[in-house]
Coordinates of C-alpha atoms in Angstrom, one line a residue:
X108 CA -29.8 9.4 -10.1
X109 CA -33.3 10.4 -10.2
X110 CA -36.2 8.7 -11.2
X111 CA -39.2 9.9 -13.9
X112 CA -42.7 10.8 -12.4
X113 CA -45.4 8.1 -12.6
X114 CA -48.9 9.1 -13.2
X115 CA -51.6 8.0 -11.0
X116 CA -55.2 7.8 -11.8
X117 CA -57.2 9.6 -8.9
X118 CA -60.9 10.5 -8.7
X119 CA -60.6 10.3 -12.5
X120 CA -57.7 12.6 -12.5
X121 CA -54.4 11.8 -13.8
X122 CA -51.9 13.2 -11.5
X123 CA -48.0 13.4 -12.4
X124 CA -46.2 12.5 -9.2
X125 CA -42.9 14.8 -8.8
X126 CA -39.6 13.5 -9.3
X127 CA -38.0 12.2 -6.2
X128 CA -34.2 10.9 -5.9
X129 CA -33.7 7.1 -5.7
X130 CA -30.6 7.4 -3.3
X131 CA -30.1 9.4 -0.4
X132 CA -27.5 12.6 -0.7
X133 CA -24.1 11.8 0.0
X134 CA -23.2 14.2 3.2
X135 CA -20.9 16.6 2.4
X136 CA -17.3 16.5 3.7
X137 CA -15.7 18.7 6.0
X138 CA -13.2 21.4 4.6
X139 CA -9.9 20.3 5.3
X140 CA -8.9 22.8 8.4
X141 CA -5.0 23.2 6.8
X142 CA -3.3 25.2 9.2
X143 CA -4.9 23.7 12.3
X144 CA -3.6 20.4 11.0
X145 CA -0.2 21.9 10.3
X146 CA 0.1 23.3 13.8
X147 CA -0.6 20.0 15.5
X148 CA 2.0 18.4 12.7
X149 CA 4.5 20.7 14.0
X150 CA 3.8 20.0 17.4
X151 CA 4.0 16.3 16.9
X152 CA 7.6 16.5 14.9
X153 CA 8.7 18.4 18.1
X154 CA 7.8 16.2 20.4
X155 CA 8.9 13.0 18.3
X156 CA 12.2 14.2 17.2
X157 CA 13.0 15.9 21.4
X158 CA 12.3 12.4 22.9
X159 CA 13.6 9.7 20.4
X160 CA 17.0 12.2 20.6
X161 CA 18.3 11.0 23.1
X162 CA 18.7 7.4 21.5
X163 CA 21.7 7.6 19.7
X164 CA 23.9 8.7 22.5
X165 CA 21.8 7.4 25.5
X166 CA 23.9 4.0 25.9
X167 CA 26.9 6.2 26.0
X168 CA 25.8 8.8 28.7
X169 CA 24.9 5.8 30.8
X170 CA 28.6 3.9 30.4
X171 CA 30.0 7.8 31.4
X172 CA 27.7 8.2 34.7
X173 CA 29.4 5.0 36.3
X174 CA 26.3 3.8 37.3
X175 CA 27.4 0.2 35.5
X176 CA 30.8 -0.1 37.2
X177 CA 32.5 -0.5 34.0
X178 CA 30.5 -3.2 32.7
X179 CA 29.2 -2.8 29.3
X180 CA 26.6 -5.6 29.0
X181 CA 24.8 -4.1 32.1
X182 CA 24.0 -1.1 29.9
X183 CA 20.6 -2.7 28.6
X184 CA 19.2 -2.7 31.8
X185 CA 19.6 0.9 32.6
X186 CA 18.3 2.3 29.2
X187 CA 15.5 0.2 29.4
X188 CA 14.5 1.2 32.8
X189 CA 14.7 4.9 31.8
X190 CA 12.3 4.5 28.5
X191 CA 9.8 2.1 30.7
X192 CA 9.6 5.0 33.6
X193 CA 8.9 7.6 30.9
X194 CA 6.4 5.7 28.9
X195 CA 4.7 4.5 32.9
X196 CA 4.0 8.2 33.7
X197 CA 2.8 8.8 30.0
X198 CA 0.4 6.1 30.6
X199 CA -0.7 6.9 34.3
X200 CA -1.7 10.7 33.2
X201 CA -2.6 10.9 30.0
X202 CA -6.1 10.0 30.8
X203 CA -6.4 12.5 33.7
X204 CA -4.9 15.0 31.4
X205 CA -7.7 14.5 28.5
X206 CA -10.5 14.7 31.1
X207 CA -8.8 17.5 32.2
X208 CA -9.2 19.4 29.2
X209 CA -12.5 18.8 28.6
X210 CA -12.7 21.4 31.5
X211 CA -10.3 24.2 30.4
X212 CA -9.8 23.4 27.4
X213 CA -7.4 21.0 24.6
X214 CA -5.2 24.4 24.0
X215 CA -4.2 24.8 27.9
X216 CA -3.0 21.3 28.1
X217 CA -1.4 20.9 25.1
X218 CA 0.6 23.7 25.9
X219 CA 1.9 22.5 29.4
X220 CA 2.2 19.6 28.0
X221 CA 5.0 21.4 25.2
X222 CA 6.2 23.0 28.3
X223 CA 6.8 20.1 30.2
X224 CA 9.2 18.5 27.6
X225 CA 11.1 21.3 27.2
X226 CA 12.1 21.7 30.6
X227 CA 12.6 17.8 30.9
X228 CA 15.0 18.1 27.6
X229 CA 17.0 20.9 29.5
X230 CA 17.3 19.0 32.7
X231 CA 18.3 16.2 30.7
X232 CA 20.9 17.9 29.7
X233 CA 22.4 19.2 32.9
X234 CA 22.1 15.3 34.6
X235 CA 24.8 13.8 35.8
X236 CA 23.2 11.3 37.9
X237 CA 21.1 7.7 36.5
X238 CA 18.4 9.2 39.1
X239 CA 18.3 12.8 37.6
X240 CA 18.3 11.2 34.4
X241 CA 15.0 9.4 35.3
X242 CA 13.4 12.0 36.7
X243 CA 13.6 14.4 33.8
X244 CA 12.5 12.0 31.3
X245 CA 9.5 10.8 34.6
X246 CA 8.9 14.6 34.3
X247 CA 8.3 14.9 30.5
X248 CA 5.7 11.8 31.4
X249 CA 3.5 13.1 33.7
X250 CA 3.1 16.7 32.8
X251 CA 2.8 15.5 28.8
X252 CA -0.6 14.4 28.3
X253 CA -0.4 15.8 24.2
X254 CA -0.6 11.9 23.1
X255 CA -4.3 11.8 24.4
X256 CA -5.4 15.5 23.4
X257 CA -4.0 15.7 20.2
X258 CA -5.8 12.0 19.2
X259 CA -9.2 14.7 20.8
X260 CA -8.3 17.1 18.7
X261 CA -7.3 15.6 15.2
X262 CA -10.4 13.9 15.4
X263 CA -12.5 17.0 16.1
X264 CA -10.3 18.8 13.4
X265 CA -10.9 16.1 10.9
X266 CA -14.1 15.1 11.5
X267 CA -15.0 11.3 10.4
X268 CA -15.2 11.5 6.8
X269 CA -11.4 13.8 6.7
X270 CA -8.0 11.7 6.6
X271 CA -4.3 13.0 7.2
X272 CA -1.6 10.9 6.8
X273 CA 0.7 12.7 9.4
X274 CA 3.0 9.2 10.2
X275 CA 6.3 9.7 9.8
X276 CA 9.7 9.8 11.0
X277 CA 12.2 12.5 11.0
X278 CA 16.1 12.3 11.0
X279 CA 17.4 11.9 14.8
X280 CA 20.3 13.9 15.4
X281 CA 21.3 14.3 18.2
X282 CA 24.2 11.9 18.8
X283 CA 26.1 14.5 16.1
X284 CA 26.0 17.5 19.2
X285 CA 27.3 15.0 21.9
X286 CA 30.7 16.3 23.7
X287 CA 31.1 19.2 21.3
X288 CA 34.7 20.2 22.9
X289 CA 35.8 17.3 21.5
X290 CA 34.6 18.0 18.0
X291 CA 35.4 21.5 17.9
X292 CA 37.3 22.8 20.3
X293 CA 37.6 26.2 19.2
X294 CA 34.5 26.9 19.2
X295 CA 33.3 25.3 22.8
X296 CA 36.6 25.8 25.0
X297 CA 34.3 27.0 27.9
X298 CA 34.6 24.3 31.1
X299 CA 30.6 24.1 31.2
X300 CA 30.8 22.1 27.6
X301 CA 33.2 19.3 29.7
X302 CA 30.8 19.2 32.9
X303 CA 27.5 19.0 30.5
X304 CA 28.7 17.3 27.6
X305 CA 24.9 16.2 26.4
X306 CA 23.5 19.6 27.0
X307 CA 23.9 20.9 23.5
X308 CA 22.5 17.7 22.1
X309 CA 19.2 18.2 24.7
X310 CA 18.7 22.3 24.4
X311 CA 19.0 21.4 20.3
X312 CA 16.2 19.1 20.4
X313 CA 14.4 21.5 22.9
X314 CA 14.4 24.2 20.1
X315 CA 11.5 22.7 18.3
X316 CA 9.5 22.2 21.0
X317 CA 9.7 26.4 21.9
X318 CA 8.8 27.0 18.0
X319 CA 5.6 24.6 18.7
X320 CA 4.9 26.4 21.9
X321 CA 4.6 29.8 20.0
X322 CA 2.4 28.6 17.5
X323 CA 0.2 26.6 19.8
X324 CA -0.3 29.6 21.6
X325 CA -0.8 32.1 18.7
X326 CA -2.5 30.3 15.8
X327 CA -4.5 27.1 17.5
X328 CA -7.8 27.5 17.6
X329 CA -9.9 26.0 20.6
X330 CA -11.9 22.9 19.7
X331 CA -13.6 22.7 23.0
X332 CA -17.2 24.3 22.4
X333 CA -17.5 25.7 25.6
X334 CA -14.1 27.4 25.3
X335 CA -14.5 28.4 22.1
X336 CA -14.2 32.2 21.1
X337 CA -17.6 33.4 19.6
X338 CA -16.7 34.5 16.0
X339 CA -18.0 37.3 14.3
X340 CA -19.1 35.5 11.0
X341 CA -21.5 32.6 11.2
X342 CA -20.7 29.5 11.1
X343 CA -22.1 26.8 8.8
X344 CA -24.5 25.1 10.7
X345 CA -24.0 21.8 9.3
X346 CA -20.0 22.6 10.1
X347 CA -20.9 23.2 13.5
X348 CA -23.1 20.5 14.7
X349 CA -20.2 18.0 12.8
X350 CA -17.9 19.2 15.4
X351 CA -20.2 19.2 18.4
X352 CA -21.3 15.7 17.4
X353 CA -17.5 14.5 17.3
X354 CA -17.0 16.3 21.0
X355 CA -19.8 14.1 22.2
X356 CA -18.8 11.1 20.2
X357 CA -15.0 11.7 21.6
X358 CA -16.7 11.7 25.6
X359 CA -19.1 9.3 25.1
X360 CA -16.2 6.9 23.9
X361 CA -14.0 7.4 27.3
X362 CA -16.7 7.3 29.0
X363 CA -17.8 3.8 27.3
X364 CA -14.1 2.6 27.6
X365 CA -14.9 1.7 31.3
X366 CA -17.4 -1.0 30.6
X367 CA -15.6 -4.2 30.8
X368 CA -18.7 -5.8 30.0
X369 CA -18.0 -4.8 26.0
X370 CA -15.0 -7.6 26.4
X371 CA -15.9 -9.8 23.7
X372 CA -13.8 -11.8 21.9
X373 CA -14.7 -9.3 18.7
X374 CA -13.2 -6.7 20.6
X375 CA -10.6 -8.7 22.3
X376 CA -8.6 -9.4 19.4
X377 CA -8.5 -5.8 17.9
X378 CA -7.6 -4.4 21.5
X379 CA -4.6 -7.6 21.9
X380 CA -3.1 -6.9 18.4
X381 CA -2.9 -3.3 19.1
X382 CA -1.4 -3.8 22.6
X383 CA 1.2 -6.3 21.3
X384 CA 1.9 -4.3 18.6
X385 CA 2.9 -1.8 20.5
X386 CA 4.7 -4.0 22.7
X387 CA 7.0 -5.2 20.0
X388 CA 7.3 -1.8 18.2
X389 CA 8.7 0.1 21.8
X390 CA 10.6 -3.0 22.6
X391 CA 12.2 -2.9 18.8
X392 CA 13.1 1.0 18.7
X393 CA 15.0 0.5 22.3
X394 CA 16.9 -2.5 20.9
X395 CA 18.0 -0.9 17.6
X396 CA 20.3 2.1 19.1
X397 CA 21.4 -0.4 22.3
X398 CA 22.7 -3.1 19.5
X399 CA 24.4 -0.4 17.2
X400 CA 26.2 1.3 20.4
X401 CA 27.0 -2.6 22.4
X402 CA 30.8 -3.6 21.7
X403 CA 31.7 -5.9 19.0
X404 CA 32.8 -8.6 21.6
X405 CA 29.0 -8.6 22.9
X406 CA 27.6 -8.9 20.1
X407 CA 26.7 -5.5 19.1
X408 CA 28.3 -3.2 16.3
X409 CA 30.4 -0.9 18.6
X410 CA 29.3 2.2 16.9
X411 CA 29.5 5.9 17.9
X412 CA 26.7 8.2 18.7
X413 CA 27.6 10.1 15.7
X414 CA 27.8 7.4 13.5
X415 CA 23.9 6.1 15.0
X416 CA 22.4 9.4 14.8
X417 CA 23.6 9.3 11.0
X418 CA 22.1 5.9 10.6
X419 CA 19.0 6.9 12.4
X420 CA 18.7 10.0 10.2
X421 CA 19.3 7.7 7.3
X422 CA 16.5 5.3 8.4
X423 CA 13.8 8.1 9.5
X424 CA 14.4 10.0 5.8
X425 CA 13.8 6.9 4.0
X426 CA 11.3 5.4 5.9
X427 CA 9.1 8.9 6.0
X428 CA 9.4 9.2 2.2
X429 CA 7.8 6.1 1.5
X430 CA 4.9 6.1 4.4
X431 CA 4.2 9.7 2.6
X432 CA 4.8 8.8 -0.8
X433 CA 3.2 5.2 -0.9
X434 CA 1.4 4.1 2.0
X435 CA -1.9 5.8 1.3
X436 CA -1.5 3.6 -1.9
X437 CA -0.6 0.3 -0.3
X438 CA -3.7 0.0 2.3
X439 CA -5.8 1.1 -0.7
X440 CA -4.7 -1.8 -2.8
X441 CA -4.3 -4.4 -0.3
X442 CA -6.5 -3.5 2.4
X443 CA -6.0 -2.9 5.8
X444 CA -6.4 -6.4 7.3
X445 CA -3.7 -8.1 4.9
X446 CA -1.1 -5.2 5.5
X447 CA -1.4 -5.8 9.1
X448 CA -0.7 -9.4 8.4
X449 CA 2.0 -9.2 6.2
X450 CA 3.5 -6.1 8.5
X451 CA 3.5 -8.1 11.6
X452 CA 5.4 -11.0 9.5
X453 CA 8.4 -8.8 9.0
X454 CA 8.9 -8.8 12.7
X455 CA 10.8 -12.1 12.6
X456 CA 13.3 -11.5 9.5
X457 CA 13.6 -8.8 11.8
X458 CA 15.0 -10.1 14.6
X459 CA 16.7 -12.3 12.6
X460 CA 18.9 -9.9 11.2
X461 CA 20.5 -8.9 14.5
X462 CA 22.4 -11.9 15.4
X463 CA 23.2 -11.9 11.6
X464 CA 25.5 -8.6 11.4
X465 CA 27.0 -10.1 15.2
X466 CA 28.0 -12.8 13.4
X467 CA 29.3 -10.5 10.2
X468 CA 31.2 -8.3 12.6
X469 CA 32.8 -11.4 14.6
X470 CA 33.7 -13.2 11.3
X471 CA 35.0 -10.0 9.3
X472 CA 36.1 -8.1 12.6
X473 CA 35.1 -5.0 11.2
X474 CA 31.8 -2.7 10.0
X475 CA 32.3 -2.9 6.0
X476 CA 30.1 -3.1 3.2
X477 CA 28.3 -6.8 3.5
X478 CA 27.5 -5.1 7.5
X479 CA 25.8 -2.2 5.4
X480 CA 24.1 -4.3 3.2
X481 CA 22.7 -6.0 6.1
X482 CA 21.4 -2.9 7.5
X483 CA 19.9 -1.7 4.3
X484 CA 17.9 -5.1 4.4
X485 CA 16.7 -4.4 8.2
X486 CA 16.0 -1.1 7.1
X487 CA 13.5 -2.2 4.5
X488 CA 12.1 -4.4 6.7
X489 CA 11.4 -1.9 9.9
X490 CA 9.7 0.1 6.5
X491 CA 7.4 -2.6 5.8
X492 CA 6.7 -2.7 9.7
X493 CA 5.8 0.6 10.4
X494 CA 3.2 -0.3 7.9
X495 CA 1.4 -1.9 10.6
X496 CA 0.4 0.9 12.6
X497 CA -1.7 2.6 9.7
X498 CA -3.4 -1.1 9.6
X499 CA -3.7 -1.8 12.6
X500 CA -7.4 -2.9 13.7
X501 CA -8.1 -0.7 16.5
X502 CA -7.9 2.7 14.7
X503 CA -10.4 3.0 12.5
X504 CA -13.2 1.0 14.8
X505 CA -16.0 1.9 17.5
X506 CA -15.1 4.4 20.2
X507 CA -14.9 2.0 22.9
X508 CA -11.9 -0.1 21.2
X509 CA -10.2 3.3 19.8
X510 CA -10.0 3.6 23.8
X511 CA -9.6 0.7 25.6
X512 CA -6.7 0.0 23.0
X513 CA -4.9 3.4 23.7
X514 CA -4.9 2.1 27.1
X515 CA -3.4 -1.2 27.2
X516 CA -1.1 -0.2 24.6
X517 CA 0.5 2.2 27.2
X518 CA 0.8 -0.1 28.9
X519 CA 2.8 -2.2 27.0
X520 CA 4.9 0.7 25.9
X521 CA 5.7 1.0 29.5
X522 CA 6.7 -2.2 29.5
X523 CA 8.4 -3.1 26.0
X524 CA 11.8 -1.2 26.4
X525 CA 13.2 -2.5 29.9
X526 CA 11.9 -6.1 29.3
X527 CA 13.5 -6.5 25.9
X528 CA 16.8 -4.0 27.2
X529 CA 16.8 -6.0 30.4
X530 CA 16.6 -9.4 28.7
X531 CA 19.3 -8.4 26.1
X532 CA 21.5 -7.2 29.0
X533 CA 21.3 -10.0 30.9
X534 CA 21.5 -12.7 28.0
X535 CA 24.7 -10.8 26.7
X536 CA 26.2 -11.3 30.7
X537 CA 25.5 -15.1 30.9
X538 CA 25.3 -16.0 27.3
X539 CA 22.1 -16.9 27.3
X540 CA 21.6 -18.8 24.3
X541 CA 25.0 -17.6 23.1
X542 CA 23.7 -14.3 23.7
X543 CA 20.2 -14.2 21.3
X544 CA 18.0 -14.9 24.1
X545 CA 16.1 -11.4 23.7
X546 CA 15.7 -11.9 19.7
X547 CA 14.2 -15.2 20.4
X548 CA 11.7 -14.0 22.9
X549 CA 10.5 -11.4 20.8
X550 CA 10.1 -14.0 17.5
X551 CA 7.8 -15.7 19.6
X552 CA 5.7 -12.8 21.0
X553 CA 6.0 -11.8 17.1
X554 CA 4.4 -15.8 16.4
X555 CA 1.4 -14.4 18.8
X556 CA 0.8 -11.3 17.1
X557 CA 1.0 -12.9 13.9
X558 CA -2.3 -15.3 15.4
X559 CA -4.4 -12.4 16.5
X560 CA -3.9 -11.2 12.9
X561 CA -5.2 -14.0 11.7
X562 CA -8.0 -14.2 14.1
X563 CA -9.1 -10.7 13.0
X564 CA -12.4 -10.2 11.2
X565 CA -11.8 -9.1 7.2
X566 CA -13.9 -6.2 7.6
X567 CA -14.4 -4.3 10.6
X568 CA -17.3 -1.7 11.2
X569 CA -16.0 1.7 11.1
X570 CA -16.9 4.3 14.1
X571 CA -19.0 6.2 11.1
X572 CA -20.9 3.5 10.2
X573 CA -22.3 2.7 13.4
X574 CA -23.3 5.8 13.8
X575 CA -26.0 5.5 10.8

């Protein structure tokens, strides 16, 4: 819009001013850096799909170890403690490692960090032991520090004004490699198949992470500036400065994430729904495959690893198409702030359904159709949940809550999976509310989740906008 010249009368003269613009230019986006952003994609489908493998057939190695004496309803307590340990180291390091690479580099970690979970997945798969098992997966923890860099990165990549919608989840598959010499025998008849009877599942998963590690290494580009390659072309200035700026903006926020004096209740509430959002989430993906593997006369559905990496393949198909196909459309239309809420409701249904299908499976004493149909309503449920992570407050707000929400939400991941595992284990052993005590401590955390979304500001200032 532009507005006509105005004549002014001076020293006699009549003087046509120039035409000026009413409005200020609109600054012009960043070019959407494709293959960087498919690299980091590929990178994070590796990583996701290597550690959430080991779900559908993790309740089962554990019964096989001994480690339980034969008791099945003590199985809870050692999954848990396995995904707690792992998601502990994650959160211990990962702030080292992103200071780290603002020394030598977001390329050099991310690639130890693809490193590290590939040898964790292979010495995953040649454990034996509870205590070999934790210390693969304690391994993949502390030399993995990608969840941090890769936030560094994606944001330098991007820019603020860029947006990817990269969440999704991918077909877990690794309970349908478990004891291969029993599946085909012909084709595995070598003793080393009977001794490591996981290890095919584990090197399988590793595969993707060697794919990422090769294209990490030839086709990411450095983000850090003083690490940065000088090119022969010139870049565009304005190009340039965007990605310094972020790389100062991405510093200044960890270094304004120790100020505890920024602990108002404005940030508060963003920071709490994010941590118990991540709470519930951790504590509600370590319950699923622990339910479907738990025998029928706990309470569980007595399923195989074959038959929950199926169901978990089904579930991560289904759920990615729709976060891909719709979700971009959703927060549009109903904003952020009322998706969260509406998200975070679907947590209790949730729970709800689990002592549901117990009750199915007691009653019809087997897995049939109305079990399915059951599942298919969890499933669409779980959908509508994961909703909540692309609303959820703390993301798209200043630095300093970005940060201090990354941090306590580690912290609750840490926590989640052997509270909830160790709860449902030890509810199932003394019948505990004939059994449910777990599901009811979670609907109520679920209760306080749902009043910190209600608590939360309608709009809430965007990390660009306070920057103008």
């Amino acid at each position: 819009m532009v507005t006509s010249g105005s004549p002014h009368i001076v020293n006699g003269e009549t003087i046509v001013m120039p035409l000026v613009h009413a409005t200020v230019p609109r600054k012009p986006k960043t070019p959407f850096p494709r293959l960087q952003t498919s690299i980091l994609m590929v990178l994070e489908f590796a990583e996701t799909a290597a550690s959430m493998s080991i779900y559908p057939y993790i309740n089962q190695l554990i019964r096989e170890i001994g480690i339980t004496r034969g008791d099945d309803a003590a199985v809870g307590y050692y999954v848990g403690l396995i995904d707690s340990l792992f998601f502990l180291a994650q959160a211990l390091t990962v702030l080292g490692w992103s200071r780290l690479s603002d020394h030598i580099g977001r390329k050099p970690v991310l690639l130890i960090g693809v490193t590290g979970a590939c040898i964790s997945m292979i010495c995953f798969g040649f454990s034996t032991a509870f205590w070999s098992l934790v210390m693969s997966r304690c391994v993949w923890g502390l030399l993995n520090g990608n969840i941090g860099v890769m936030r560094i990165v994606m944001g330098i990549r991007l820019a603020s004004d860029s947006v990817v919608n990269w969440m999704f989840r991918w077909p877990l598959v690794g309970g349908m490699l478990v004891r291969p010499q029993d599946h085909w025998p012909k084709l595995f008849i070598n003793p080393f198949w009977g001794k490591y009877p996981y290890f095919l599942a584990c090197i399988s998963s590793a595969s993707p992470l060697l794919l990422a590690f090769f294209m990490l290494s030839y086709f990411l580009e450095e983000t850090l500036s003083s690490k940065r390659r000088p090119r022969l072309t010139v870049a565009t200035p304005s190009v340039s400065r965007g990605i310094d700026d972020q790389e100062a903006f991405v510093q200044q926020s960890m270094t304004d994430t120790l100020s505890w004096s920024l602990l108002t209740p404005t940030i508060v509430i963003p920071i709490a729904s994010y941590a118990m959002l991540s709470f519930l989430d951790t504590s509600l993906r370590a319950l699923i495959p622990l339910f479907l593997s738990t025998p029928t006369h706990l309470g569980g559905m007595g399923l195989t690893p074959s038959s929950i990496g199926l169901w978990l393949a089904f579930s991560g198909i289904v759920d990615g198409l729709f976060q891909a196909l719709f979700l971009a459309k959703i927060v549009d239309w109903v904003g952020p702030k009322h998706l969260f809420c509406v998200s975070a409701s679907c947590f209790t249904p949730l729970m709800v359904a689990f002592p549901i299908m117990s009750w199915l499976v007691h009653t019809r004493g087997m897995v049939d159709q109305a079990i399915m149909y059951a599942l298919l309503g969890q499933l669409v449920l779980t959908i509508t949940w994961d909703m909540a992570f692309a609303s959820a407050p703390a993301k798209n707000v200043l630095g300093v809550v970005n940060g201090l929400s990354q941090t306590f939400g580690a912290i609750a991941r840490a926590i989640g999976p052997a509270l909830t595992t160790s709860l449902f284990a030890f509810s199932k052993k003394h019948n505990i509310l004939n059994g449910n005590a777990a599901y009811v401590v979670l609907i109520i955390l679920s209760g306080v989740l749902r009043w910190l979304c209600s608590q939360l500001p309608d709009e809430i200032q965007d990390r660009d906008d306070s920057d103008e």
